[in-house]
Amino acid sequence: MKLLRVGPPGQEKPALLDREGKYRDLSGHIDDLVGNHLNASQLKSLAAIATDELPEIDGDTRIGPCVGHVGKFICIGLNYSDHAAETGAEVPSEPVIFNKWTSAICGPNDDVKIPRDSQKTDWEVELGVVIGKAGRYIDEADAMDHVAGFCVVNDVSEREFQLERCGSWDKGKGCDTFGPLGPWLVTPDEVADPHDLGMWLEVDGKRYQDGTTRTMVYQVPFLISYLSRFMSLQPGDVISTGTPPGVGMGQQPPVYLKPGQQMRLGIDGLGEQRQRVVADE
């Protein structure tokens, strides 16, 4: 299934994308796509619904983040060998973990705001993993049982805030609108191999990122198991798993986003995002 949330910010309702590309209203069955509705039993019940009997929603309706009320937005840094190389960094001996604040989350086609005093706002297309089953100390062999689905993430990053100012990466990663999620939450039965997906990102029609999840260093089952050693994973948590090469800071010379530009990005089978870049007021 391809699940989504549609409507104005803060008023989104759950929906399903049918085989004809129409949005179908699920609000008669669940109140929202949030943690307690992302378990395997609930998803199986949604999959059994006759979609042509669900009310149709106007296709021009705004798409919101594909998961509501996210508890944790956990990110993995330098997790693609070719991206590490372009930044001059070594592949880490253990996953690099940082956080995006949940206030960074926005819809896949919402405007991305360049923060005040920013000179180095950058882009990163990433595979997002949405947790559907809680767990601690999860065995790697069981890790995929904890996945509700996958989505596209744009890990927007302010590089000066992240790397040149003292403190953690987090303050360059969690600015408002720096975490577009969606358009769809795609259930695992529709993703044959999350480690064999093409992914790309364009700015004003120029393709900067054109990679594949095949170059991911630490794969999804390992990441879930690893993270669960240090925190419990809860339904609705999102893990953003790293980016392939082609980010702005890796260009020669570096290229960063400016107001008025347009980003377009996607991952095979998971849909596309489109964002206009604006200056924050």
Tab-separated table of C-alpha atoms in Angstrom:
chain	number	residue	atom	x	y	z
A	1	MET	CA	0.000	0.000	0.000
A	2	LYS	CA	0.870	3.622	-0.464
A	3	LEU	CA	-0.517	5.579	2.471
A	4	LEU	CA	-0.537	9.354	2.849
A	5	ARG	CA	-1.961	12.236	4.849
A	6	VAL	CA	-3.754	15.101	3.124
A	7	GLY	CA	-5.127	18.469	4.170
A	8	PRO	CA	-3.954	21.747	5.712
A	9	PRO	CA	-1.043	21.688	8.169
A	10	GLY	CA	-2.206	20.270	11.478
A	11	GLN	CA	-5.497	19.104	9.991
A	12	GLU	CA	-4.337	16.228	7.796
A	13	LYS	CA	-6.461	13.121	7.418
A	14	PRO	CA	-5.339	9.625	6.419
A	15	ALA	CA	-5.656	8.454	2.846
A	16	LEU	CA	-4.617	5.717	0.468
A	17	LEU	CA	-3.283	5.996	-3.077
A	18	ASP	CA	-5.260	3.609	-5.275
A	19	ARG	CA	-4.015	1.810	-8.392
A	20	GLU	CA	-5.284	4.635	-10.604
A	21	GLY	CA	-3.375	7.267	-8.649
A	22	LYS	CA	-6.449	8.632	-6.859
A	23	TYR	CA	-6.477	9.621	-3.198
A	24	ARG	CA	-8.976	7.609	-1.131
A	25	ASP	CA	-10.173	8.765	2.285
A	26	LEU	CA	-9.324	6.405	5.172
A	27	SER	CA	-10.678	8.604	7.953
A	28	GLY	CA	-13.717	6.328	8.314
A	29	HIS	CA	-11.348	3.526	9.343
A	30	ILE	CA	-8.522	5.247	11.251
A	31	ASP	CA	-8.203	8.738	12.652
A	32	ASP	CA	-4.632	9.332	11.428
A	33	LEU	CA	-1.465	7.630	10.237
A	34	VAL	CA	0.245	7.652	13.610
A	35	GLY	CA	2.132	5.154	15.719
A	36	ASN	CA	-0.747	3.119	17.091
A	37	HIS	CA	-2.099	2.520	13.568
A	38	LEU	CA	1.198	1.364	12.060
A	39	ASN	CA	1.374	-2.157	13.474
A	40	ALA	CA	1.190	-5.161	11.159
A	41	SER	CA	-2.365	-6.087	12.185
A	42	GLN	CA	-3.727	-2.601	11.475
A	43	LEU	CA	-1.924	-2.364	8.145
A	44	LYS	CA	-3.289	-5.769	7.167
A	45	SER	CA	-6.812	-4.537	7.954
A	46	LEU	CA	-6.313	-1.444	5.806
A	47	ALA	CA	-5.013	-3.566	2.933
A	48	ALA	CA	-8.213	-5.626	3.010
A	49	ILE	CA	-10.462	-2.597	2.390
A	50	ALA	CA	-12.117	-2.386	-1.026
A	51	THR	CA	-10.473	0.823	-2.182
A	52	ASP	CA	-13.096	1.657	-4.815
A	53	GLU	CA	-15.635	1.963	-1.981
A	54	LEU	CA	-13.590	4.603	-0.171
A	55	PRO	CA	-14.507	8.277	-0.778
A	56	GLU	CA	-12.310	9.988	-3.330
A	57	ILE	CA	-10.297	13.070	-2.317
A	58	ASP	CA	-9.467	15.918	-4.690
A	59	GLY	CA	-6.061	15.230	-6.200
A	60	ASP	CA	-5.049	18.877	-5.760
A	61	THR	CA	-5.299	18.613	-1.981
A	62	ARG	CA	-2.075	19.380	-0.110
A	63	ILE	CA	-0.071	16.304	0.907
A	64	GLY	CA	1.202	16.431	4.474
A	65	PRO	CA	4.006	14.444	6.107
A	66	CYS	CA	3.282	10.752	5.590
A	67	VAL	CA	3.428	10.058	9.351
A	68	GLY	CA	1.793	12.137	12.075
A	69	HIS	CA	2.965	12.799	15.630
A	70	VAL	CA	6.475	11.449	15.019
A	71	GLY	CA	8.149	10.671	18.321
A	72	LYS	CA	11.789	10.543	17.224
A	73	PHE	CA	13.398	11.627	13.946
A	74	ILE	CA	16.731	9.787	13.969
A	75	CYS	CA	19.316	10.286	11.240
A	76	ILE	CA	22.446	8.434	10.154
A	77	GLY	CA	25.431	10.406	8.875
A	78	LEU	CA	28.079	9.409	6.325
A	79	ASN	CA	26.273	6.130	5.608
A	80	TYR	CA	27.090	5.974	1.885
A	81	SER	CA	30.662	5.154	0.968
A	82	ASP	CA	30.637	7.398	-2.102
A	83	HIS	CA	29.143	10.333	-0.148
A	84	ALA	CA	31.779	9.972	2.576
A	85	ALA	CA	34.433	10.116	-0.133
A	86	GLU	CA	33.064	13.339	-1.655
A	87	THR	CA	33.130	15.067	1.743
A	88	GLY	CA	36.675	13.880	2.463
A	89	ALA	CA	35.518	11.843	5.446
A	90	GLU	CA	36.367	8.260	6.302
A	91	VAL	CA	33.614	5.681	6.466
A	92	PRO	CA	32.776	5.563	10.196
A	93	SER	CA	33.539	2.414	12.158
A	94	GLU	CA	30.064	2.672	13.712
A	95	PRO	CA	26.981	4.542	12.479
A	96	VAL	CA	27.002	8.290	13.090
A	97	ILE	CA	23.737	9.210	14.842
A	98	PHE	CA	22.135	12.650	15.017
A	99	ASN	CA	18.621	13.985	15.361
A	100	LYS	CA	16.287	16.254	13.488
A	101	TRP	CA	13.772	17.951	15.748
A	102	THR	CA	10.205	16.932	15.007
A	103	SER	CA	9.393	20.623	14.427
A	104	ALA	CA	11.480	20.292	11.235
A	105	ILE	CA	8.921	17.914	9.709
A	106	CYS	CA	6.791	19.239	6.856
A	107	GLY	CA	4.944	17.967	3.820
A	108	PRO	CA	6.847	16.692	0.774
A	109	ASN	CA	5.894	19.680	-1.366
A	110	ASP	CA	5.852	22.407	1.279
A	111	ASP	CA	8.236	25.346	1.004
A	112	VAL	CA	11.715	24.880	2.489
A	113	LYS	CA	12.789	27.940	4.448
A	114	ILE	CA	16.403	29.111	4.467
A	115	PRO	CA	17.097	30.189	8.069
A	116	ARG	CA	18.174	33.701	8.963
A	117	ASP	CA	21.936	34.224	8.532
A	118	SER	CA	22.284	31.013	6.527
A	119	GLN	CA	24.792	30.917	3.699
A	120	LYS	CA	25.136	27.152	3.299
A	121	THR	CA	21.734	25.441	3.179
A	122	ASP	CA	22.147	22.098	1.419
A	123	TRP	CA	20.074	19.130	0.225
A	124	GLU	CA	20.195	15.354	0.839
A	125	VAL	CA	17.799	12.789	-0.626
A	126	GLU	CA	17.460	9.878	1.806
A	127	LEU	CA	15.562	6.645	2.366
A	128	GLY	CA	13.312	6.951	5.397
A	129	VAL	CA	12.297	3.938	7.508
A	130	VAL	CA	9.144	4.213	9.623
A	131	ILE	CA	8.897	2.024	12.708
A	132	GLY	CA	5.643	0.128	13.212
A	133	LYS	CA	6.473	-2.140	16.164
A	134	ALA	CA	8.196	-1.092	19.358
A	135	GLY	CA	11.373	-2.775	20.500
A	136	ARG	CA	14.616	-2.663	22.482
A	137	TYR	CA	17.724	-4.742	21.851
A	138	ILE	CA	16.251	-5.943	18.570
A	139	ASP	CA	18.045	-8.808	16.850
A	140	GLU	CA	19.190	-7.906	13.357
A	141	ALA	CA	17.414	-11.018	12.017
A	142	ASP	CA	14.105	-9.706	13.390
A	143	ALA	CA	14.588	-6.050	12.551
A	144	MET	CA	12.407	-5.883	9.438
A	145	ASP	CA	9.443	-7.097	11.507
A	146	HIS	CA	9.559	-3.674	13.157
A	147	VAL	CA	9.194	-1.717	9.898
A	148	ALA	CA	5.829	-0.217	8.938
A	149	GLY	CA	7.125	1.191	5.673
A	150	PHE	CA	9.501	3.403	3.735
A	151	CYS	CA	9.396	6.975	2.485
A	152	VAL	CA	11.412	9.723	0.839
A	153	VAL	CA	13.186	12.179	3.150
A	154	ASN	CA	14.973	15.397	2.210
A	155	ASP	CA	17.552	15.848	4.966
A	156	VAL	CA	17.932	19.593	4.421
A	157	SER	CA	21.087	20.770	6.215
A	158	GLU	CA	22.736	24.097	7.049
A	159	ARG	CA	26.432	23.234	6.748
A	160	GLU	CA	27.869	26.214	8.620
A	161	PHE	CA	25.515	25.614	11.542
A	162	GLN	CA	26.274	21.879	11.367
A	163	LEU	CA	30.038	21.787	10.881
A	164	GLU	CA	31.614	25.185	11.503
A	165	ARG	CA	29.888	26.229	14.711
A	166	CYS	CA	30.756	24.561	18.010
A	167	GLY	CA	28.439	21.880	19.345
A	168	SER	CA	26.591	19.024	17.679
A	169	TRP	CA	25.398	18.505	14.105
A	170	ASP	CA	21.821	18.818	15.324
A	171	LYS	CA	21.511	22.594	15.133
A	172	GLY	CA	22.321	22.507	11.409
A	173	LYS	CA	19.855	19.706	10.798
A	174	GLY	CA	16.695	20.579	12.688
A	175	CYS	CA	15.632	24.017	11.459
A	176	ASP	CA	11.956	24.412	10.619
A	177	THR	CA	11.022	22.756	7.262
A	178	PHE	CA	14.325	20.821	7.158
A	179	GLY	CA	12.514	17.448	7.227
A	180	PRO	CA	10.063	16.936	4.342
A	181	LEU	CA	8.538	13.420	4.616
A	182	GLY	CA	6.612	11.567	1.921
A	183	PRO	CA	4.631	11.731	-0.262
A	184	TRP	CA	3.741	8.124	0.555
A	185	LEU	CA	4.381	5.709	3.365
A	186	VAL	CA	5.014	2.587	1.256
A	187	THR	CA	4.495	-0.712	3.044
A	188	PRO	CA	7.291	-3.315	2.896
A	189	ASP	CA	5.349	-5.683	0.621
A	190	GLU	CA	5.784	-3.112	-2.185
A	191	VAL	CA	9.542	-2.690	-1.664
A	192	ALA	CA	11.298	-5.823	-2.894
A	193	ASP	CA	14.735	-4.715	-1.683
A	194	PRO	CA	15.284	-1.416	0.150
A	195	HIS	CA	18.989	-1.782	-0.599
A	196	ASP	CA	18.517	-1.679	-4.382
A	197	LEU	CA	16.653	1.576	-4.992
A	198	GLY	CA	17.662	4.411	-7.291
A	199	MET	CA	17.519	7.858	-5.695
A	200	TRP	CA	18.045	11.308	-7.153
A	201	LEU	CA	17.715	15.039	-6.522
A	202	GLU	CA	17.570	18.047	-8.837
A	203	VAL	CA	17.802	21.787	-8.211
A	204	ASP	CA	16.218	23.967	-10.911
A	205	GLY	CA	16.254	20.971	-13.238
A	206	LYS	CA	19.961	20.161	-12.776
A	207	ARG	CA	20.540	16.689	-11.388
A	208	TYR	CA	23.064	16.760	-8.565
A	209	GLN	CA	22.362	13.450	-6.837
A	210	ASP	CA	21.918	10.266	-8.870
A	211	GLY	CA	22.710	7.349	-6.612
A	212	THR	CA	21.485	4.078	-5.223
A	213	THR	CA	20.879	2.527	-1.837
A	214	ARG	CA	23.318	-0.208	-2.920
A	215	THR	CA	26.190	1.962	-1.632
A	216	MET	CA	24.699	2.197	1.858
A	217	VAL	CA	27.368	1.158	4.374
A	218	TYR	CA	25.126	0.073	7.247
A	219	GLN	CA	21.893	-1.442	5.953
A	220	VAL	CA	18.425	-1.088	7.416
A	221	PRO	CA	18.291	-4.239	9.599
A	222	PHE	CA	21.651	-3.425	11.158
A	223	LEU	CA	20.668	0.199	11.781
A	224	ILE	CA	17.446	-0.803	13.543
A	225	SER	CA	19.290	-3.321	15.711
A	226	TYR	CA	22.095	-0.863	16.437
A	227	LEU	CA	19.826	2.033	17.368
A	228	SER	CA	17.748	-0.195	19.632
A	229	ARG	CA	20.808	-0.750	21.817
A	230	PHE	CA	20.767	2.906	22.810
A	231	MET	CA	17.049	3.760	22.819
A	232	SER	CA	13.715	2.057	22.522
A	233	LEU	CA	12.225	2.375	19.059
A	234	GLN	CA	8.551	3.285	19.063
A	235	PRO	CA	5.806	3.089	16.428
A	236	GLY	CA	5.901	6.259	14.370
A	237	ASP	CA	9.625	6.901	14.832
A	238	VAL	CA	11.426	7.777	11.595
A	239	ILE	CA	14.983	6.752	10.717
A	240	SER	CA	16.646	8.632	7.860
A	241	THR	CA	19.408	6.390	6.584
A	242	GLY	CA	21.927	8.648	4.830
A	243	THR	CA	22.504	10.149	1.408
A	244	PRO	CA	24.420	9.277	-1.779
A	245	PRO	CA	26.941	11.692	-3.342
A	246	GLY	CA	26.013	14.925	-5.054
A	247	VAL	CA	25.225	17.211	-2.119
A	248	GLY	CA	25.957	20.913	-2.480
A	249	MET	CA	28.966	20.940	-0.161
A	250	GLY	CA	30.577	18.242	-2.318
A	251	GLN	CA	30.529	20.310	-5.505
A	252	GLN	CA	33.656	22.045	-6.791
A	253	PRO	CA	33.167	24.821	-5.807
A	254	PRO	CA	30.368	24.167	-3.278
A	255	VAL	CA	26.818	25.108	-4.305
A	256	TYR	CA	24.098	26.027	-1.830
A	257	LEU	CA	20.398	26.766	-2.023
A	258	LYS	CA	19.026	30.242	-2.661
A	259	PRO	CA	15.503	31.670	-2.365
A	260	GLY	CA	13.460	31.129	-5.505
A	261	GLN	CA	15.030	27.796	-6.425
A	262	GLN	CA	13.103	24.550	-6.805
A	263	MET	CA	14.138	21.128	-5.531
A	264	ARG	CA	12.784	17.906	-6.989
A	265	LEU	CA	13.779	14.515	-5.587
A	266	GLY	CA	12.632	10.922	-5.479
A	267	ILE	CA	13.347	7.266	-4.802
A	268	ASP	CA	12.263	4.331	-6.975
A	269	GLY	CA	8.758	3.240	-6.000
A	270	LEU	CA	8.473	5.726	-3.133
A	271	GLY	CA	7.368	8.818	-5.044
A	272	GLU	CA	8.694	12.333	-5.567
A	273	GLN	CA	8.961	15.543	-3.598
A	274	ARG	CA	9.007	19.110	-4.955
A	275	GLN	CA	9.960	22.061	-2.783
A	276	ARG	CA	10.253	25.776	-3.430
A	277	VAL	CA	13.075	27.437	-1.502
A	278	VAL	CA	12.145	30.638	0.331
A	279	ALA	CA	13.842	32.936	2.823
A	280	ASP	CA	12.603	32.564	6.392
A	281	GLU	CA	10.998	35.725	7.684
